[in-house]
PDB file of C-alpha atoms in Angstrom:
ATOM      1  CA  MET A   1      20.073 -25.678 110.843  1.00  0.00           C
ATOM      2  CA  ARG A   2      22.931 -26.838 108.669  1.00  0.00           C
ATOM      3  CA  SER A   3      21.011 -29.974 107.630  1.00  0.00           C
ATOM      4  CA  SER A   4      18.117 -27.701 106.630  1.00  0.00           C
ATOM      5  CA  LYS A   5      20.401 -25.801 104.227  1.00  0.00           C
ATOM      6  CA  ILE A   6      21.802 -29.032 102.823  1.00  0.00           C
ATOM      7  CA  LEU A   7      18.269 -30.373 102.357  1.00  0.00           C
ATOM      8  CA  LYS A   8      17.230 -27.186 100.508  1.00  0.00           C
ATOM      9  CA  LEU A   9      20.299 -27.414  98.250  1.00  0.00           C
ATOM     10  CA  LEU A  10      19.579 -31.075  97.590  1.00  0.00           C
ATOM     11  CA  VAL A  11      15.957 -30.307  96.649  1.00  0.00           C
ATOM     12  CA  ILE A  12      17.075 -27.478  94.354  1.00  0.00           C
ATOM     13  CA  GLY A  13      19.666 -29.756  92.750  1.00  0.00           C
ATOM     14  CA  LEU A  14      17.089 -32.490  92.181  1.00  0.00           C
ATOM     15  CA  ALA A  15      14.637 -29.989  90.694  1.00  0.00           C
ATOM     16  CA  LEU A  16      17.289 -28.712  88.289  1.00  0.00           C
ATOM     17  CA  GLY A  17      18.268 -32.266  87.389  1.00  0.00           C
ATOM     18  CA  VAL A  18      14.674 -33.254  86.664  1.00  0.00           C
ATOM     19  CA  SER A  19      14.061 -30.162  84.552  1.00  0.00           C
ATOM     20  CA  ALA A  20      17.278 -30.808  82.612  1.00  0.00           C
ATOM     21  CA  CYS A  21      16.147 -34.370  81.914  1.00  0.00           C
ATOM     22  CA  GLY A  22      12.817 -33.030  80.672  1.00  0.00           C
ATOM     23  CA  ALA A  23      14.570 -30.553  78.402  1.00  0.00           C
ATOM     24  CA  MET A  24      16.825 -33.280  77.028  1.00  0.00           C
ATOM     25  CA  GLN A  25      13.828 -35.541  76.402  1.00  0.00           C
ATOM     26  CA  ALA A  26      11.990 -32.723  74.586  1.00  0.00           C
ATOM     27  CA  ALA A  27      15.066 -32.042  72.440  1.00  0.00           C
ATOM     28  CA  ARG A  28      15.372 -35.747  71.633  1.00  0.00           C
ATOM     29  CA  GLN A  29      11.689 -35.936  70.641  1.00  0.00           C
ATOM     30  CA  GLN A  30      12.076 -32.838  68.466  1.00  0.00           C
ATOM     31  CA  GLU A  31      15.085 -34.405  66.716  1.00  0.00           C
ATOM     32  CA  GLU A  32      13.158 -37.642  66.123  1.00  0.00           C
ATOM     33  CA  GLN A  33      10.264 -35.662  64.659  1.00  0.00           C
ATOM     34  CA  LYS A  34      12.648 -33.809  62.320  1.00  0.00           C
ATOM     35  CA  GLN A  35      14.074 -37.162  61.200  1.00  0.00           C
ATOM     36  CA  GLN A  36      10.579 -38.500  60.468  1.00  0.00           C
ATOM     37  CA  VAL A  37       9.755 -35.391  58.416  1.00  0.00           C
ATOM     38  CA  PHE A  38      13.031 -35.810  56.520  1.00  0.00           C
ATOM     39  CA  VAL A  39      12.337 -39.483  55.807  1.00  0.00           C
ATOM     40  CA  HIS A  40       8.836 -38.648  54.563  1.00  0.00           C
ATOM     41  CA  ARG A  41      10.190 -35.941  52.239  1.00  0.00           C
ATOM     42  CA  VAL A  42      12.839 -38.286  50.902  1.00  0.00           C
ATOM     43  CA  ASP A  43      10.249 -41.009  50.363  1.00  0.00           C
ATOM     44  CA  MET A  44       7.954 -38.672  48.451  1.00  0.00           C
ATOM     45  CA  ALA A  45      10.808 -37.243  46.364  1.00  0.00           C
ATOM     46  CA  HIS A  46      12.000 -40.780  45.623  1.00  0.00           C
ATOM     47  CA  ILE A  47       8.736 -41.729  43.885  1.00  0.00           C
ATOM     48  CA  TRP A  48       9.077 -41.220  40.146  1.00  0.00           C
ATOM     49  CA  VAL A  49       5.893 -40.414  38.145  1.00  0.00           C
ATOM     50  CA  THR A  50       5.747 -40.852  34.370  1.00  0.00           C
ATOM     51  CA  THR A  51       3.282 -41.334  31.557  1.00  0.00           C
ATOM     52  CA  GLU A  52       5.653 -43.900  30.089  1.00  0.00           C
ATOM     53  CA  SER A  53       6.177 -47.588  30.805  1.00  0.00           C
ATOM     54  CA  PRO A  54       8.915 -48.726  33.199  1.00  0.00           C
ATOM     55  CA  PRO A  55      12.418 -48.684  31.704  1.00  0.00           C
ATOM     56  CA  ALA A  56      13.268 -51.756  29.682  1.00  0.00           C
ATOM     57  CA  GLY A  57      15.750 -54.091  31.303  1.00  0.00           C
ATOM     58  CA  LYS A  58      15.057 -52.986  34.875  1.00  0.00           C
ATOM     59  CA  PRO A  59      13.025 -55.730  36.608  1.00  0.00           C
ATOM     60  CA  TYR A  60      10.081 -54.587  38.674  1.00  0.00           C
ATOM     61  CA  THR A  61       7.065 -55.833  40.561  1.00  0.00           C
ATOM     62  CA  GLU A  62       3.668 -54.290  39.979  1.00  0.00           C
ATOM     63  CA  LEU A  63       2.136 -53.212  43.285  1.00  0.00           C
ATOM     64  CA  GLY A  64      -1.285 -52.220  41.993  1.00  0.00           C
ATOM     65  CA  ASP A  65      -3.456 -49.713  40.185  1.00  0.00           C
ATOM     66  CA  LEU A  66      -4.091 -46.132  41.196  1.00  0.00           C
ATOM     67  CA  SER A  67      -7.125 -44.181  40.078  1.00  0.00           C
ATOM     68  CA  TYR A  68      -9.103 -41.121  41.071  1.00  0.00           C
ATOM     69  CA  THR A  69     -11.820 -38.952  39.560  1.00  0.00           C
ATOM     70  CA  GLU A  70     -12.544 -35.326  40.357  1.00  0.00           C
ATOM     71  CA  PRO A  71     -14.427 -32.399  38.840  1.00  0.00           C
ATOM     72  CA  PHE A  72     -12.687 -30.832  35.869  1.00  0.00           C
ATOM     73  CA  SER A  73     -10.829 -27.578  36.617  1.00  0.00           C
ATOM     74  CA  PRO A  74      -7.520 -25.974  35.644  1.00  0.00           C
ATOM     75  CA  ASP A  75      -6.027 -27.268  38.926  1.00  0.00           C
ATOM     76  CA  ALA A  76      -7.264 -30.794  38.234  1.00  0.00           C
ATOM     77  CA  ILE A  77      -5.200 -31.031  35.040  1.00  0.00           C
ATOM     78  CA  GLU A  78      -2.001 -29.453  36.388  1.00  0.00           C
ATOM     79  CA  GLU A  79       0.762 -32.056  36.135  1.00  0.00           C
ATOM     80  CA  SER A  80       2.437 -31.219  39.456  1.00  0.00           C
ATOM     81  CA  LYS A  81      -0.859 -31.582  41.321  1.00  0.00           C
ATOM     82  CA  ILE A  82      -1.622 -34.863  39.562  1.00  0.00           C
ATOM     83  CA  SER A  83       1.844 -36.197  40.432  1.00  0.00           C
ATOM     84  CA  ASP A  84       1.527 -35.090  44.056  1.00  0.00           C
ATOM     85  CA  LYS A  85      -1.892 -36.708  44.396  1.00  0.00           C
ATOM     86  CA  LEU A  86      -0.716 -39.989  42.838  1.00  0.00           C
ATOM     87  CA  LYS A  87       2.386 -40.019  45.072  1.00  0.00           C
ATOM     88  CA  LYS A  88       0.276 -39.459  48.169  1.00  0.00           C
ATOM     89  CA  MET A  89      -2.146 -42.239  47.195  1.00  0.00           C
ATOM     90  CA  ALA A  90       0.685 -44.665  46.456  1.00  0.00           C
ATOM     91  CA  PHE A  91       2.599 -43.791  49.620  1.00  0.00           C
ATOM     92  CA  GLU A  92      -0.509 -44.409  51.744  1.00  0.00           C
ATOM     93  CA  LYS A  93      -0.932 -47.881  50.212  1.00  0.00           C
ATOM     94  CA  TRP A  94       2.714 -48.964  49.873  1.00  0.00           C
ATOM     95  CA  PRO A  95       4.857 -46.719  52.147  1.00  0.00           C
ATOM     96  CA  ASP A  96       7.822 -49.083  52.317  1.00  0.00           C
ATOM     97  CA  THR A  97       7.904 -50.366  48.748  1.00  0.00           C
ATOM     98  CA  ILE A  98       6.726 -47.796  46.188  1.00  0.00           C
ATOM     99  CA  ASP A  99       9.450 -46.679  43.765  1.00  0.00           C
ATOM    100  CA  ALA A 100       7.568 -45.374  40.732  1.00  0.00           C
ATOM    101  CA  ILE A 101       4.184 -44.605  39.259  1.00  0.00           C
ATOM    102  CA  VAL A 102       4.066 -45.463  35.579  1.00  0.00           C
ATOM    103  CA  ASN A 103       1.603 -45.351  32.703  1.00  0.00           C
ATOM    104  CA  GLU A 104      -0.091 -42.267  34.151  1.00  0.00           C
ATOM    105  CA  ASN A 105      -3.091 -41.428  31.991  1.00  0.00           C
ATOM    106  CA  GLN A 106      -5.743 -38.709  32.107  1.00  0.00           C
ATOM    107  CA  SER A 107      -9.165 -38.871  30.528  1.00  0.00           C
ATOM    108  CA  ILE A 108     -11.973 -36.340  30.465  1.00  0.00           C
ATOM    109  CA  SER A 109     -15.596 -37.477  30.744  1.00  0.00           C
ATOM    110  CA  ALA A 110     -17.791 -37.189  27.638  1.00  0.00           C
ATOM    111  CA  ASP A 111     -19.579 -34.160  29.069  1.00  0.00           C
ATOM    112  CA  GLY A 112     -16.289 -32.520  30.122  1.00  0.00           C
ATOM    113  CA  SER A 113     -17.263 -32.281  33.770  1.00  0.00           C
ATOM    114  CA  GLN A 114     -14.787 -34.767  35.272  1.00  0.00           C
ATOM    115  CA  ILE A 115     -11.214 -35.916  34.879  1.00  0.00           C
ATOM    116  CA  THR A 116     -10.109 -39.454  35.688  1.00  0.00           C
ATOM    117  CA  VAL A 117      -6.447 -40.204  36.329  1.00  0.00           C
ATOM    118  CA  THR A 118      -5.122 -43.771  36.255  1.00  0.00           C
ATOM    119  CA  ALA A 119      -1.645 -45.220  36.776  1.00  0.00           C
ATOM    120  CA  LYS A 120       0.259 -48.271  37.994  1.00  0.00           C
ATOM    121  CA  ALA A 121       2.462 -48.380  41.083  1.00  0.00           C
ATOM    122  CA  ILE A 122       5.660 -50.410  40.856  1.00  0.00           C
ATOM    123  CA  LYS A 123       8.634 -51.437  42.959  1.00  0.00           C
ATOM    124  CA  TYR A 124      11.954 -52.071  41.289  1.00  0.00           C
ATOM    125  CA  ASP A 125      13.242 -55.536  42.180  1.00  0.00           C
ATOM    126  CA  SER A 126      16.834 -54.351  42.533  1.00  0.00           C
ATOM    127  CA  SER A 127      16.160 -50.988  44.155  1.00  0.00           C
ATOM    128  CA  VAL A 128      18.345 -50.044  47.077  1.00  0.00           C
ATOM    129  CA  ASP A 129      17.841 -46.305  46.645  1.00  0.00           C
ATOM    130  CA  ARG A 130      15.131 -45.972  49.280  1.00  0.00           C
ATOM    131  CA  GLU A 131      17.190 -47.724  51.970  1.00  0.00           C
ATOM    132  CA  ALA A 132      20.281 -45.702  51.097  1.00  0.00           C
ATOM    133  CA  LEU A 133      18.345 -42.436  51.283  1.00  0.00           C
ATOM    134  CA  HIS A 134      16.928 -43.337  54.702  1.00  0.00           C
ATOM    135  CA  HIS A 135      20.433 -43.795  56.104  1.00  0.00           C
ATOM    136  CA  MET A 136      22.266 -40.983  54.352  1.00  0.00           C
ATOM    137  CA  ASN A 137      22.613 -38.918  57.565  1.00  0.00           C
ATOM    138  CA  GLU A 138      24.102 -41.727  59.617  1.00  0.00           C
ATOM    139  CA  GLY A 139      27.773 -41.462  60.402  1.00  0.00           C
ATOM    140  CA  MET A 140      28.087 -37.926  59.077  1.00  0.00           C
ATOM    141  CA  VAL A 141      30.582 -35.603  60.749  1.00  0.00           C
ATOM    142  CA  ALA A 142      29.638 -31.922  60.950  1.00  0.00           C
ATOM    143  CA  SER A 143      33.195 -30.577  61.088  1.00  0.00           C
ATOM    144  CA  PRO A 144      35.790 -33.204  60.281  1.00  0.00           C
ATOM    145  CA  SER A 145      39.282 -32.614  61.548  1.00  0.00           C
ATOM    146  CA  SER A 146      40.986 -34.693  58.894  1.00  0.00           C
ATOM    147  CA  ASN A 147      40.253 -36.673  55.709  1.00  0.00           C
TER     148      ASN A 147
END
């Protein structure tokens, strides 16, 4: 009879232990997902879009051309939407290297029905910003006790 009680307690303890492990694993996965979302936001915010050429004196490597055409509309010519679309295109092609999109240009078709946007994607040769941004949370202390 006593061994039956011990066995029941052991089973209950194991069940609680297994459920706690599952909860910890779920929390860990949720934290990893938050980190991935953060990294993606940082990467997208890091990409600089301009109608100008790259800054003089800052060496860079050209990654490639970007271009898209869509029907003309007020949304199609809104700068923030154009920048977002170019960033998304560039990030899909060069997720680990894109730093800037330069020489952004818009042209309207002769009949006014379409807009074409072109630009060049570049990576700065000396850029360490992206790597630094990826690791900015590492080693942080939430409530330091001393300086």
